Tab-separated table of C-alpha atoms in Angstrom:
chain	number	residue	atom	x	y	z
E	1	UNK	CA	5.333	-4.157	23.218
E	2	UNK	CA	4.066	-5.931	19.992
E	3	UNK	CA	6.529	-5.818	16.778
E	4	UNK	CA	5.581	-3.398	14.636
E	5	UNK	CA	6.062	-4.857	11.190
E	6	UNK	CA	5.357	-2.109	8.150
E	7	UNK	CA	5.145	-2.930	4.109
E	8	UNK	CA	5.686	-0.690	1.956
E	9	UNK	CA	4.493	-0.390	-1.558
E	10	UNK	CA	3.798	1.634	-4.555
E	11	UNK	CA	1.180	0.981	-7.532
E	12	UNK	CA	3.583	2.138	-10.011
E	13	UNK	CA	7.074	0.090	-11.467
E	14	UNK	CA	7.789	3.252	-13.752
E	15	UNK	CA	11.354	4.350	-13.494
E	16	UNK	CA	11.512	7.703	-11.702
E	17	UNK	CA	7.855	7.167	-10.273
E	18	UNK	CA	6.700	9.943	-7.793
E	19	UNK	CA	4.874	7.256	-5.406
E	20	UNK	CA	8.050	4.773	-5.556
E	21	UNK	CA	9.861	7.858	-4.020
E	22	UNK	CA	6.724	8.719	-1.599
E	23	UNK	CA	6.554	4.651	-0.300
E	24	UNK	CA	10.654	5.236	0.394
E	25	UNK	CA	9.685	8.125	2.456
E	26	UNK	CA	7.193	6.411	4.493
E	27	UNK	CA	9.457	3.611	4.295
E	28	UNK	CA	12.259	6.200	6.132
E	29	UNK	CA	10.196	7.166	8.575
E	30	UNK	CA	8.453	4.482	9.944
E	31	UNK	CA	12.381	2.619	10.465
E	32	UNK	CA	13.155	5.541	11.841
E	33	UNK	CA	10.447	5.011	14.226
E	34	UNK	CA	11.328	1.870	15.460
E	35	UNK	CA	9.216	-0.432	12.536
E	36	UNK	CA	10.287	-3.156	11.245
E	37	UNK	CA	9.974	-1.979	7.487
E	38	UNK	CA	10.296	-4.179	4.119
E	39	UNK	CA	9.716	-2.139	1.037
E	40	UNK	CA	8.761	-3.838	-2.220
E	41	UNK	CA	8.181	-3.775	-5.602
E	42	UNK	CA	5.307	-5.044	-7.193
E	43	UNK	CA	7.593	-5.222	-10.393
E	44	UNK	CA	8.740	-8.266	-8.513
E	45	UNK	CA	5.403	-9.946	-8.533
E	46	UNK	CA	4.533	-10.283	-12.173
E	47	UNK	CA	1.049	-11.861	-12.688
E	48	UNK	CA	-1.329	-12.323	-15.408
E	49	UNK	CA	-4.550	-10.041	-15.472
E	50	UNK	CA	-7.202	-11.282	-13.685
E	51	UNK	CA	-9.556	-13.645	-15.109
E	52	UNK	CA	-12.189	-15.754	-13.397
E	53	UNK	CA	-11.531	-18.141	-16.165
E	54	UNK	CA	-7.135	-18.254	-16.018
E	55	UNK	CA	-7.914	-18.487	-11.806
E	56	UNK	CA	-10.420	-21.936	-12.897
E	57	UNK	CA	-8.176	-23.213	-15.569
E	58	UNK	CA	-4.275	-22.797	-13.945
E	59	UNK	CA	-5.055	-21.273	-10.365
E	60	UNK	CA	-3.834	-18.322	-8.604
E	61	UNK	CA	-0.175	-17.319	-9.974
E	62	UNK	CA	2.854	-18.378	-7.481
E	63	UNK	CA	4.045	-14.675	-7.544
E	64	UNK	CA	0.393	-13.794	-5.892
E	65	UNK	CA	0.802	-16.461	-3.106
E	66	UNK	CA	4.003	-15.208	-2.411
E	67	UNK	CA	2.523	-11.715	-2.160
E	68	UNK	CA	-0.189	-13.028	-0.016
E	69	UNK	CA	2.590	-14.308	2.544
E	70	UNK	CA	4.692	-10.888	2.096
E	71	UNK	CA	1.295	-9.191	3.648
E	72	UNK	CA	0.440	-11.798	6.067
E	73	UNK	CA	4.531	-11.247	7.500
E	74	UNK	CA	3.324	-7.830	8.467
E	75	UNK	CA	0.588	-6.036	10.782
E	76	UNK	CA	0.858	-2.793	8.967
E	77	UNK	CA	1.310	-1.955	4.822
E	78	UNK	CA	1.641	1.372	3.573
E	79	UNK	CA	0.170	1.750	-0.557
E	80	UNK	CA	1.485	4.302	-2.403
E	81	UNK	CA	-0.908	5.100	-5.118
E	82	UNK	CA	-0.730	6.343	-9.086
E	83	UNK	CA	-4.052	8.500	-9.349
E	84	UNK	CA	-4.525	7.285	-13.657
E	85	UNK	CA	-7.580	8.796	-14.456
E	86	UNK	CA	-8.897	9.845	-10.987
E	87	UNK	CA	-8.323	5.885	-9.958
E	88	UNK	CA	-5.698	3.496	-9.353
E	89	UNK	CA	-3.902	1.978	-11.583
E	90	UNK	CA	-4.565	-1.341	-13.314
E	91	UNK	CA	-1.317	-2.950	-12.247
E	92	UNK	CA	-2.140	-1.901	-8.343
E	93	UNK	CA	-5.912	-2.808	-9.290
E	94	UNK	CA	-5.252	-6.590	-10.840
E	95	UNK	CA	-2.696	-7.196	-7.622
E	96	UNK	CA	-5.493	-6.765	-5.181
E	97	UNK	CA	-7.820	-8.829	-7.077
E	98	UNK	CA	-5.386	-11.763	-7.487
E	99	UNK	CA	-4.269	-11.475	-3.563
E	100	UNK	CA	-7.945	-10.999	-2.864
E	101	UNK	CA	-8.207	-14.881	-4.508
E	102	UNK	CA	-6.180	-16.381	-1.631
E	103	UNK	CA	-7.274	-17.937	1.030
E	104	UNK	CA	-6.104	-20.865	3.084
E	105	UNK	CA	-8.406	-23.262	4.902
E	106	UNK	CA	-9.552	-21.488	8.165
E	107	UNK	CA	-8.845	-18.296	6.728
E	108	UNK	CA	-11.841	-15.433	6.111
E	109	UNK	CA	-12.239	-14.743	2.655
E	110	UNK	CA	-9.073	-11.657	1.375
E	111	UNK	CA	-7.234	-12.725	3.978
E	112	UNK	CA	-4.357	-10.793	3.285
E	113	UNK	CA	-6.432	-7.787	3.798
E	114	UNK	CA	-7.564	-9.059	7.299
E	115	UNK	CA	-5.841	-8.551	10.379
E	116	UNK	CA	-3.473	-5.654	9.564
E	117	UNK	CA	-3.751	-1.847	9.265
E	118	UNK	CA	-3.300	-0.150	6.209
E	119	UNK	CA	-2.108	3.339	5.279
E	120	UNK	CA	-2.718	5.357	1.984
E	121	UNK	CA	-0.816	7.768	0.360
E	122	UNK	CA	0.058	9.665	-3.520
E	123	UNK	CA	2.247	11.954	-4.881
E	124	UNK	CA	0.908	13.528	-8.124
E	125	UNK	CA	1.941	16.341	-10.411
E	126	UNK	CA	-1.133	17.557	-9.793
E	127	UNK	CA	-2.493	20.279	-7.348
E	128	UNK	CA	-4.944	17.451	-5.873
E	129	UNK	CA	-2.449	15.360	-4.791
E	130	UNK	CA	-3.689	12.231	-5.944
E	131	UNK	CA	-6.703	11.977	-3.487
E	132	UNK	CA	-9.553	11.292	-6.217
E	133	UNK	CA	-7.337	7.800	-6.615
E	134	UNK	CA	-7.255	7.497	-3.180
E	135	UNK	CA	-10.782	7.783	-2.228
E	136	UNK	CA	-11.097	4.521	-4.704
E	137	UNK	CA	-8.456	2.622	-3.459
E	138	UNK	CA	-9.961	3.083	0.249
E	139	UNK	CA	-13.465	1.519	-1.139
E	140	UNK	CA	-11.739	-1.321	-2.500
E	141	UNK	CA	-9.613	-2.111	0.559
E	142	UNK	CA	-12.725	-1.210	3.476
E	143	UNK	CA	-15.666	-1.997	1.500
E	144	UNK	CA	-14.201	-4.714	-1.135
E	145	UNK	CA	-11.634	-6.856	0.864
E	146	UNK	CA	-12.777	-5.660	4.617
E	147	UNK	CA	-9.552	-4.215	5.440
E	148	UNK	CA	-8.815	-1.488	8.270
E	149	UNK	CA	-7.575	2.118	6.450
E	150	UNK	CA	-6.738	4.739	8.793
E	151	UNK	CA	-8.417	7.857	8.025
E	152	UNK	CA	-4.905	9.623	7.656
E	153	UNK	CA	-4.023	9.740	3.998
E	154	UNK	CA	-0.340	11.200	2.572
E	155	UNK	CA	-0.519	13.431	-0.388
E	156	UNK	CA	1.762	15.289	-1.736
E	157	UNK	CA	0.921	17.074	-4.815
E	158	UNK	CA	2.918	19.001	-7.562
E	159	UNK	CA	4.967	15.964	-6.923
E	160	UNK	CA	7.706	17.147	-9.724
E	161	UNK	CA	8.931	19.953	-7.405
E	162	UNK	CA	7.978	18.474	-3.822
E	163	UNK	CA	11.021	16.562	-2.738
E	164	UNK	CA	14.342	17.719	-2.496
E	165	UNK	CA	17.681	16.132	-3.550
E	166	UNK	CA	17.656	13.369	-0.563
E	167	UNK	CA	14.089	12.897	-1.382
E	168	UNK	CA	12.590	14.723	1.536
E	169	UNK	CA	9.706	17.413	0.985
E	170	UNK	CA	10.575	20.473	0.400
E	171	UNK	CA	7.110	21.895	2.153
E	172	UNK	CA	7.160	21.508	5.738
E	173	UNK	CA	3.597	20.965	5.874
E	174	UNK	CA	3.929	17.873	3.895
E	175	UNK	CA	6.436	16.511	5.720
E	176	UNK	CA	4.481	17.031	9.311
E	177	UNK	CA	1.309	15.553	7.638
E	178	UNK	CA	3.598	12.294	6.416
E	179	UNK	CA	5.063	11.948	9.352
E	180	UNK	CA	1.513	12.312	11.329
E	181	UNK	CA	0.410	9.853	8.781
E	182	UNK	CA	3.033	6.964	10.061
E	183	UNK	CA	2.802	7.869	13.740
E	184	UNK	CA	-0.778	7.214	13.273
E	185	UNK	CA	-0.740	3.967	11.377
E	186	UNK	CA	1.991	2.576	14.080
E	187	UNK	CA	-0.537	3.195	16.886
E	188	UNK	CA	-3.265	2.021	15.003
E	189	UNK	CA	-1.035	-1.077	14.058
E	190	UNK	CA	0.442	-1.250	18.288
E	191	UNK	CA	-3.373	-1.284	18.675
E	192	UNK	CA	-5.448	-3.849	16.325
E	193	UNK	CA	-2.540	-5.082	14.142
């Protein structure tokens, strides 16, 4: 049986962030699971916002190669994403571009995207739970960087009141939907990954 390696991220570094606390769920259940799970924070990846110019003049940052490596470790990443504006948000945003950058001799162009599965999820105060955001991210990562998305997408909206005080959600519906949401991207992952 082929390791089953899951990252786990969120587009937002805001203190108390409701997508931080959705990527620890998925994080939870996928160990739980059997994965192999690293969670991050892209708060630990500080880089510069992309410019075609900066990538000429100095090259890709060192915190984006090392991000590009964190990716290529695993055959499966869950994104937890910030809907700002019914899209992602520019820190998410400028991290795909700058990853997107890197590629190593022999390697297809976004290779970081290539050869893994990739799940999607939100958690937003609002009733839509973050799916306009969503829809976005998945062009960027299928049509943009030719990555594999499941079609499976967490969302958990009214995101103030949805998780209790161990961070689980309160509505079982959510919960079965999450969880259906990992199962699936571990098969998909046991599969192509």
């Amino acid at each position: 049986m082929q390791d089953v390696r899951i990252l786990v991220l969120s587009g937002s570094v805001r203190s108390g962030s409701y997508n931080t606390q959705l990527a620890g769920l998925v994080a939870k259940y996928a160990a739980l699971a059997d994965a192999q799970v690293t969670q991050i924070s892209l708060a630990d990846y500080p880089m510069p916002i992309y410019d075609g110019d900066t990538e000429k003049e100095k090259g890709a940052p060192e915190t984006a190669r090392k991000l590009k490596a964190v990716f290529q470790r695993h055959n499966g990443v869950f994104i937890a994403s910030p809907e700002y504006n019914t899209a992602i948000t520019p820190l998410l945003k400028n991290t795909l571009d700058w990853v997107s950058r890197l590629s190593d001799e022999g390697e297809p162009p976004a290779a970081a995207f290539r050869n893994r599965v990739f799940a999607l999820g939100a958690a937003s105060p609002g009733g839509l739970g973050g799916i306009r955001g969503l829809i976005g991210l998945r062009t960027i990562l299928e049509v943009g960087l030719g990555a594999l998305v499941i079609p499976d997408m967490g969302m958990v909206p009214n995101a103030a009141s949805a998780f209790d005080e161990h961070g689980e959600p309160v509505n079982e519906r959510t919960a079965k939907l999450l969880q259906a949401m990992v199962d699936r991207l571990i098969r998909e992952v046991k599969l192509h990954g």
